[in-house]
XYZ file of C-alpha atoms in Angstrom:
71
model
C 38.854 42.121 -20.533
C 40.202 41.457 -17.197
C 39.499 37.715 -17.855
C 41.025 37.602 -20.375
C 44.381 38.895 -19.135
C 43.955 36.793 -15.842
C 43.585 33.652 -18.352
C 46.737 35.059 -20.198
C 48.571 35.411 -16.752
C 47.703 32.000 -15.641
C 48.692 30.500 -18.985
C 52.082 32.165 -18.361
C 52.438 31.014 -15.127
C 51.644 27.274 -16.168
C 54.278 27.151 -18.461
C 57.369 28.984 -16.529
C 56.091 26.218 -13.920
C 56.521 23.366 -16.297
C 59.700 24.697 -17.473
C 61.154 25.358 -13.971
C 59.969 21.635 -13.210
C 61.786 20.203 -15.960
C 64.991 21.744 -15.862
C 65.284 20.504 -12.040
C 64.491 17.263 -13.277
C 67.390 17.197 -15.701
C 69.413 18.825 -13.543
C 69.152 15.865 -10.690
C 69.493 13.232 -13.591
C 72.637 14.977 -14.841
C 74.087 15.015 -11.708
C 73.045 11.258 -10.765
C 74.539 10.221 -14.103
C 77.656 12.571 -13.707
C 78.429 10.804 -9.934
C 77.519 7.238 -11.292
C 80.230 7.955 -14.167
C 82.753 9.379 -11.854
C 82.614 5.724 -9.816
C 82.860 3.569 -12.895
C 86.882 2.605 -14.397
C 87.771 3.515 -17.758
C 86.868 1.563 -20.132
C 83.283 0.607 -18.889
C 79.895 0.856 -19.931
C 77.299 2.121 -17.835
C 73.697 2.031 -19.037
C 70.665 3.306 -17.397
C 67.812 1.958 -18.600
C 65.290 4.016 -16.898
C 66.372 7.626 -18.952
C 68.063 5.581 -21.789
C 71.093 6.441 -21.577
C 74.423 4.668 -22.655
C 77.652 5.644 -21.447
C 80.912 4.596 -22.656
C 83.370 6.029 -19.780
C 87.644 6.560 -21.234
C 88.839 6.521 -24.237
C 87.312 5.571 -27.991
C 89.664 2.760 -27.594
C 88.692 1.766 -24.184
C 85.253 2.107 -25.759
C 85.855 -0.360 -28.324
C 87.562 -2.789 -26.373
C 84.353 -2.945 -24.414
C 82.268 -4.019 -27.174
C 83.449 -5.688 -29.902
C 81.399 -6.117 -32.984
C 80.326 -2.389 -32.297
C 83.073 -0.773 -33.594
């Protein structure tokens, strides 16, 4: 029985430790994204290909004056 709760206990453990690991993860990617952003002008896109992620920085107009065709 003991076993079974140490197995139980470990599982637990595991899987706080995976979440713990991921959310500093995103955390450090929001806040490399979040001081990229704040370096780019308005109206710019900034894309980083290694999390995927496409960033049109101003306005909607600003955003479509970036890439026409898209909007």
């Amino acid at each position: 029985m003991s076993l079974m709760v140490a197995g139980m206990l470990a599982s637990v453990a595991g899987s706080l430790l995976a979440l713990a690991t991921t959310w500093v993860r995103e955390r450090h990617r929001q806040r490399r994204l979040a001081e990229v952003i704040a370096c780019l002008p308005k109206g710019s896109v900034y894309i980083d290909r290694a999390d995927g992620v496409r960033v049109h920085v101003g306005s909607a107009d600003s955003a479509a004056a970036a890439e026409p065709g898209d909007g």
